[in-house]
Amino acid sequence: MLTRIDLRGDRRADPGRALPRARLDVEAALAAVRPVCEAVRLEGASAVRRLTETYDHVHLDQLQVPAAALTDALARLDPAVRRALEEAIRRARLVHQAQRRDDVVVQVAPGATVLERWVPVRRVGLYVPGGLVAYPSSVVMNVVPAQIAGVGSLAVASPPKPDFGGLPNPAVLAACALLGVEEVYAVGGAQAVAMFAYGVEGVPRVDLVTGPGNVYVAAAKRLLRGVVGIDAEAGPTEIAILADDTADPDFVAADLVAQAEHDELAACILVTPSTRLADAVVDALGPRVDAAAHRARVDKALSGQSAIVLVDDIDHGLDVVDAWAAEHLEVLTADAAGVAARVTNAGAVFVGPHSPVSLGDYLAGSNHVLPTGGTARHTAGLSVQSFLRGIHVVDYSREALAEVAPHIDALGGAEDLGAHVEAVRTRLRDA
């Protein structure tokens, strides 16, 4: 089921290249989404309705979900699910509130200050996928940091479903209602990203689009980046587990299966120096895969871009997981906290046997919108900072400007930008 990759004795410069990962062919998808986005740009809401009928098999009389549908979805929500969402919201708010930055004034010299203001984007479009499964938890993960950042206008888009009367999944609508989001659109895919980027009749354009989606959503984000801000091009989900002999093989197997049930393109990697653990995990996987509700999906993910990777020791394992830069990394080792503190590349790190990725998906308080495809080497997960812009406000007195004028003379002269020098000198001449 799981391929074995033996890196023992091989401390290559980039061990991450030896590990499998699903290929998200955004470039190929661009050809499909380009006419979709162009149609929305040129034709507006009529194109969105036509494309929704083509791809989602839903005829929309209106793009926006009626307020009554949001209220009804919340009223009908299973009480246990409502309590779970409310607790997830509470915990997410605690964690994300701590990310909010204060404005800072720095006195560079007497009479010379630079204020750094943190200003929220004006309007955000939040995408909540609705393909294989519904993700009310993704509503929480997108909306909470945006609200804490102070974004004044939030709109959510999620694909409509014929089974739900042409509306998005009721659990998604209920989560929106819980969070006080009133502007929700029954639109999915590339046309939703284009709708937000360009604006259409009744839907003002946004400044930033966030949230995960399929390859067509990722391709639309790539195509429209610059027209609108984006958080990231999210690819198939992934987990790496760095474990030694102290790990419980059944815990490892359970977490591999849990990640694999997201998507047949999910990548699930166990990195370990222990052949005993590797063998025990394989034994534990069999019955868990057989019992999985989405067995075909799980089996395809585990037999595809997934592997057990054998390494010399935990130090070697750290090199491997840092090179692979997983969306989710579990550390199941002796001194797990100490090992986790040495990790440099991961979307989120889960420490010890009682911090599974499933906890982070729902109720850890951390955000589950995370970088995939190795982009954790340079990109962070969604946070309050994703919705803020730093603006420098420069305030110098005449005396402070005079103090640095000779340096501006020198640098402007070195760059042959005499007008720069003159713009300063003209302010300092005697009246």
C-alpha positions as MATLAB code, in Angstrom:
seq = 'MLTRIDLRGDRRADPGRALPRARLDVEAALAAVRPVCEAVRLEGASAVRRLTETYDHVHLDQLQVPAAALTDALARLDPAVRRALEEAIRRARLVHQAQRRDDVVVQVAPGATVLERWVPVRRVGLYVPGGLVAYPSSVVMNVVPAQIAGVGSLAVASPPKPDFGGLPNPAVLAACALLGVEEVYAVGGAQAVAMFAYGVEGVPRVDLVTGPGNVYVAAAKRLLRGVVGIDAEAGPTEIAILADDTADPDFVAADLVAQAEHDELAACILVTPSTRLADAVVDALGPRVDAAAHRARVDKALSGQSAIVLVDDIDHGLDVVDAWAAEHLEVLTADAAGVAARVTNAGAVFVGPHSPVSLGDYLAGSNHVLPTGGTARHTAGLSVQSFLRGIHVVDYSREALAEVAPHIDALGGAEDLGAHVEAVRTRLRDA';
ca = [
       0.000    0.000    0.000;
       2.697    2.497    1.019;
       5.869    2.768   -1.038;
       9.103    2.557    0.941;
      11.871    5.024    0.228;
      15.190    4.236    1.898;
      17.314    7.344    2.439;
      19.585    5.767    5.045;
      23.180    6.640    4.281;
      22.028    9.198    1.723;
      22.152   12.741    3.095;
      21.627   14.329   -0.275;
      21.537   18.089   -0.651;
      17.765   18.178   -1.206;
      16.129   15.062    0.232;
      12.709   16.572   -0.366;
      13.045   15.802   -4.074;
      13.083   12.096   -3.315;
       9.645   12.234   -1.687;
       6.388   11.945   -3.629;
       3.828   14.718   -3.841;
       0.704   15.102   -5.937;
       1.257   17.332   -8.944;
      -1.173   20.230   -9.039;
      -1.139   21.136  -12.716;
      -2.269   24.728  -12.403;
      -0.656   25.608  -15.741;
      -2.823   23.063  -17.540;
      -5.929   24.299  -15.723;
      -5.219   27.887  -16.796;
      -6.400   27.076  -20.309;
      -9.755   25.984  -18.911;
     -10.276   28.904  -16.531;
      -9.106   31.705  -18.823;
     -12.342   31.808  -20.882;
     -14.381   31.459  -17.688;
     -12.744   34.484  -16.089;
     -12.920   36.488  -19.308;
     -16.630   35.750  -19.661;
     -17.256   37.022  -16.137;
     -15.201   40.141  -16.839;
     -17.140   40.935  -20.010;
     -20.637   39.710  -19.206;
     -20.873   40.001  -15.426;
     -23.608   38.231  -13.477;
     -25.193   36.637  -16.547;
     -21.942   34.773  -17.202;
     -21.752   33.652  -13.584;
     -25.287   32.241  -13.802;
     -24.582   30.521  -17.122;
     -21.307   28.991  -15.892;
     -22.956   27.821  -12.672;
     -25.616   26.031  -14.693;
     -22.921   24.443  -16.876;
     -20.588   23.279  -14.114;
     -22.805   22.902  -11.045;
     -26.079   22.051  -12.805;
     -27.933   24.704  -10.833;
     -30.014   27.529  -12.282;
     -29.620   30.653  -10.165;
     -32.364   33.238  -10.120;
     -30.069   35.291   -7.902;
     -26.438   34.894   -6.917;
     -26.827   35.898   -3.272;
     -28.168   33.412   -0.760;
     -31.357   34.846    0.797;
     -31.089   35.938    4.424;
     -33.922   33.544    5.303;
     -31.851   30.605    4.032;
     -28.999   31.521    6.385;
     -31.373   31.849    9.342;
     -33.100   28.573    8.462;
     -29.795   26.696    8.095;
     -28.722   27.798   11.563;
     -32.082   26.894   13.077;
     -31.898   23.407   11.550;
     -28.262   22.791   12.464;
     -27.658   19.777   14.681;
     -27.211   21.186   18.220;
     -24.012   19.183   18.722;
     -22.540   20.618   15.511;
     -23.578   24.126   16.564;
     -21.863   23.741   19.939;
     -18.744   22.430   18.205;
     -18.691   25.370   15.779;
     -19.218   27.845   18.596;
     -16.289   26.365   20.508;
     -14.144   26.341   17.372;
     -14.962   30.028   16.866;
     -14.134   30.846   20.479;
     -10.755   29.115   20.324;
      -9.869   30.552   16.932;
     -10.641   34.040   18.195;
      -8.351   33.549   21.195;
      -5.412   32.522   19.024;
      -5.967   35.028   16.240;
      -6.586   37.975   18.560;
      -2.989   37.608   19.732;
      -1.811   38.142   16.132;
      -3.244   41.668   15.857;
      -0.367   44.160   15.636;
      -0.359   47.593   17.212;
       0.716   50.670   15.282;
       4.304   51.619   16.145;
       6.013   55.018   16.026;
       9.811   55.009   15.710;
      11.788   58.193   16.358;
      14.641   57.899   13.890;
      16.221   61.190   15.044;
      14.979   64.367   16.747;
      12.086   65.649   14.633;
      12.079   62.512   12.455;
       9.480   59.798   12.937;
       8.170   56.837   10.980;
       4.799   55.470   11.990;
       3.923   51.937   10.870;
       0.151   51.660   10.577;
      -1.533   48.288   10.161;
      -4.566   48.812    7.974;
      -7.074   46.087    7.028;
      -8.004   45.562    3.409;
     -11.362   47.161    2.658;
     -13.249   44.161    1.283;
     -12.525   40.420    1.162;
     -14.004   37.513   -0.764;
     -13.765   34.258    1.185;
     -13.989   31.018   -0.787;
     -15.323   27.900    0.937;
     -15.025   24.702   -1.138;
     -17.889   22.265   -1.478;
     -16.620   19.415   -3.641;
     -16.190   15.993   -2.070;
     -17.243   17.228    1.385;
     -18.574   20.401    2.996;
     -16.254   22.543    5.103;
     -18.088   24.676    7.667;
     -14.790   24.685    9.569;
     -13.228   26.580    6.649;
     -15.799   29.334    7.160;
     -14.462   29.728   10.694;
     -10.828   29.678    9.568;
     -11.368   32.378    6.932;
     -13.863   34.646    8.673;
     -12.382   34.842   12.182;
      -8.966   36.309   11.242;
     -10.593   38.690    8.761;
     -12.983   39.962   11.429;
     -10.201   40.374   13.978;
      -8.107   42.241   11.396;
     -10.991   44.699   11.112;
     -12.049   43.984    7.527;
     -15.201   46.028    7.031;
     -16.830   44.035    4.237;
     -16.818   40.230    4.073;
     -18.429   38.105    1.361;
     -18.435   34.304    1.221;
     -18.827   32.183   -1.920;
     -19.463   28.440   -1.893;
     -20.671   26.120   -4.664;
     -24.434   25.516   -4.958;
     -25.728   21.943   -4.881;
     -28.844   20.543   -6.585;
     -29.422   18.370   -3.498;
     -29.769   21.515   -1.356;
     -32.208   23.356   -3.577;
     -29.496   25.155   -5.482;
     -27.861   26.545   -2.337;
     -24.477   25.787   -0.734;
     -24.268   23.102    1.923;
     -26.525   24.046    4.885;
     -23.664   23.535    7.360;
     -21.637   26.186    5.490;
     -24.606   28.561    5.555;
     -25.130   27.919    9.266;
     -21.480   28.696   10.015;
     -21.836   31.985    8.112;
     -24.912   32.842   10.168;
     -23.112   32.020   13.418;
     -20.319   34.411   12.488;
     -22.650   37.176   11.395;
     -21.735   36.985    7.700;
     -24.784   38.108    5.745;
     -23.309   38.365    2.246;
     -23.093   34.809    0.916;
     -23.128   33.747   -2.734;
     -24.102   30.403   -4.222;
     -21.183   30.433   -6.632;
     -18.203   28.117   -6.869;
     -15.124   27.416   -8.914;
     -13.186   29.808  -11.110;
     -16.303   31.882  -11.749;
     -16.508   32.708   -8.021;
     -12.921   33.982   -7.988;
     -13.580   36.033  -11.138;
     -16.822   37.397   -9.686;
     -14.938   38.634   -6.635;
     -11.985   39.946   -8.654;
     -13.933   41.939  -11.217;
     -17.211   42.566   -9.454;
     -20.537   41.963  -11.198;
     -23.997   43.427  -10.901;
     -24.947   43.291   -7.238;
     -21.518   42.019   -6.150;
     -18.886   44.741   -5.582;
     -15.335   43.686   -6.366;
     -13.060   42.733   -3.499;
      -9.449   43.573   -2.685;
      -8.405   40.082   -1.564;
      -9.590   36.511   -2.175;
      -8.734   33.832    0.391;
      -9.603   30.218    0.974;
      -8.740   26.801   -0.469;
     -10.304   25.158   -3.513;
      -9.678   22.740   -6.362;
      -7.160   23.137   -9.178;
      -9.503   25.432  -11.110;
      -9.848   27.767   -8.142;
      -6.054   27.766   -7.797;
      -5.661   28.480  -11.504;
      -8.140   31.366  -11.340;
      -6.208   32.820   -8.417;
      -2.975   32.613  -10.402;
      -4.576   34.163  -13.483;
      -6.215   37.025  -11.603;
      -3.418   37.785   -9.168;
      -2.715   41.457   -9.605;
      -6.328   42.174  -10.484;
      -7.051   41.016   -6.930;
      -4.884   39.970   -3.995;
      -4.767   36.289   -3.096;
      -3.631   34.336   -0.066;
      -2.122   31.318   -1.858;
      -2.686   28.699   -4.545;
      -3.803   25.847   -2.329;
      -3.043   22.363   -3.636;
      -3.914   18.864   -2.409;
      -3.637   18.368    1.332;
      -0.633   16.616    2.882;
       0.807   15.295    6.110;
       4.307   14.319    7.175;
       4.806   12.363   10.390;
       8.276   12.317   11.940;
       8.298    9.407   14.368;
      10.620    7.075   16.247;
      10.241    3.857   18.268;
       8.275    5.665   20.964;
       5.366    6.372   18.588;
       2.170    4.339   18.733;
       1.837    2.719   15.276;
      -1.956    2.758   15.520;
      -1.910    6.529   16.090;
       0.310    6.946   13.043;
      -1.940    4.746   10.911;
      -5.057    6.595   12.077;
      -3.562    9.958   11.136;
      -2.406    8.780    7.708;
      -5.911    7.500    6.937;
      -7.498   10.681    8.296;
      -5.475   12.814    5.900;
      -5.991   10.456    2.983;
      -9.792   10.670    3.272;
      -9.690   14.336    2.222;
      -8.671   13.648   -1.354;
      -7.274   10.882   -3.519;
      -4.436   13.328   -4.281;
      -3.539   13.712   -0.587;
       0.122   13.028    0.175;
       0.840   11.105    3.384;
       4.445   10.585    4.460;
       5.902    8.746    7.470;
       9.555    9.606    8.107;
      11.238    7.316   10.622;
      14.563    5.684   11.502;
      12.664    2.666   12.852;
      11.936   -0.295   10.582;
      10.001   -1.822   13.495;
       7.652    1.148   13.559;
       7.356    1.130    9.760;
       6.314   -2.535    9.769;
       3.846   -2.002   12.621;
       2.244    0.971   10.851;
       1.734   -1.084    7.699;
       0.050   -3.780    9.790;
      -2.182   -1.190   11.487;
      -3.151    0.443    8.199;
      -4.866   -2.603    6.707;
      -7.907   -2.761    8.979;
      -8.201    1.025    9.165;
      -8.301    1.377    5.387;
     -10.827   -1.449    5.138;
     -13.074    0.281    7.670;
     -12.778    3.768    6.137;
     -16.037    5.349    4.965;
     -14.175    6.663    1.905;
     -12.089    3.566    1.341;
     -11.500    4.022   -2.390;
     -10.294    7.577   -1.872;
      -8.033    6.573    1.035;
      -6.568    3.609   -0.802;
      -5.780    5.681   -3.889;
      -4.043    8.387   -1.842;
      -1.965    5.927    0.179;
      -0.962    3.852   -2.832;
      -0.235    6.949   -4.913;
       1.765    9.954   -3.688;
       2.416    8.559   -0.194;
       5.353    6.709    1.342;
       7.263    5.456    4.337;
      10.687    7.120    4.311;
      13.490    5.441    6.230;
      16.216    7.732    7.590;
      19.380    7.298    9.631;
      18.151    9.098   12.755;
      15.879   11.929   13.895;
      18.412   14.576   12.830;
      18.333   13.109    9.337;
      14.540   12.977    9.558;
      14.406   16.673   10.406;
      16.437   17.443    7.301;
      13.979   15.428    5.216;
      10.775   16.955    6.598;
      12.227   20.467    6.379;
      13.103   19.852    2.733;
       9.611   18.478    1.991;
       7.975   21.393    3.891;
       4.671   19.751    4.696;
       1.349   21.497    5.107;
       0.905   19.503    8.352;
       3.793   17.972   10.302;
       3.295   15.692   13.286;
       6.238   15.021   15.600;
       5.835   11.725   17.456;
       9.229   11.212   19.033;
      10.946   11.152   22.380;
      11.251   14.813   23.451;
       8.688   15.736   20.802;
       8.587   19.363   21.928;
      12.360   19.703   21.603;
      12.359   18.131   18.152;
       9.407   20.262   17.024;
      11.245   23.417   18.108;
      13.927   22.623   15.537;
      11.500   22.432   12.605;
      11.850   25.365   10.208;
       9.568   24.462    7.290;
       5.960   23.454    7.915;
       2.527   25.014    7.653;
       1.677   23.845   11.171;
       3.433   21.504   13.605;
       1.563   19.090   15.887;
       3.522   17.958   18.914;
       3.212   14.616   20.650;
       0.642   11.816   20.664;
      -2.322   13.952   21.707;
      -2.059   16.727   19.104;
      -3.277   15.117   15.863;
      -3.851   17.068   12.678;
      -7.588   16.454   13.070;
      -7.450   18.659   16.174;
      -5.956   21.454   14.083;
      -8.625   21.009   11.431;
     -11.322   21.929   13.916;
     -10.607   22.987   17.471;
      -6.943   23.629   18.241;
      -7.448   27.363   17.726;
      -4.789   27.409   15.009;
      -5.724   28.088   11.391;
      -6.161   25.169    9.007;
      -5.739   27.188    5.790;
      -2.070   26.316    5.289;
       0.584   26.336    2.544;
       0.809   23.176    0.436;
       3.105   21.759   -2.202;
       6.309   22.698   -0.380;
       5.426   26.401   -0.273;
       5.783   26.310    3.521;
       9.462   27.004    2.741;
       8.478   30.617    2.100;
       4.784   31.093    2.894;
       2.785   31.079    6.130;
      -0.759   29.924    6.730;
      -3.763   32.214    6.814;
      -3.690   34.633    9.744;
      -4.777   38.085   10.825;
      -1.689   39.387    9.004;
      -3.086   38.057    5.726;
      -5.770   40.758    5.904;
      -3.545   43.650    7.013;
      -1.211   45.990    5.132;
       1.640   47.853    6.741;
       1.752   51.536    5.743;
       4.712   53.720    6.680;
       3.829   57.302    7.586;
       6.926   59.525    7.401;
       6.983   62.831    9.331;
      10.249   64.903    9.293;
      10.815   68.467   10.449;
      12.887   70.921    8.380;
      15.814   70.430   10.749;
      15.607   66.653   10.520;
      15.536   66.826    6.716;
      18.552   69.176    6.723;
      20.505   66.677    8.814;
      20.211   63.932    6.170;
      20.373   66.170    3.085;
      24.121   65.570    2.495;
      23.487   61.815    2.460;
      20.667   62.279   -0.037;
      23.045   64.411   -2.142;
      25.528   61.521   -2.147;
      23.069   58.734   -2.883;
      21.065   60.703   -5.451;
      24.310   61.639   -7.194;
      25.506   58.024   -7.174;
      22.254   56.948   -8.840;
      22.281   59.910  -11.286;
      18.910   61.109   -9.986;
      19.535   64.801   -9.671;
      15.861   65.707   -9.380;
      15.727   63.658   -6.196;
      18.494   65.789   -4.731;
      16.826   68.988   -5.913;
      13.476   67.998   -4.353;
      15.233   68.007   -0.978;
      17.535   71.004   -1.524;
      14.692   73.265   -2.666;
      13.078   72.835    0.748;
      16.232   73.903    2.559;
      17.114   77.106    0.730;
      16.650   80.296    2.689;
      13.357   82.006    1.971;
];
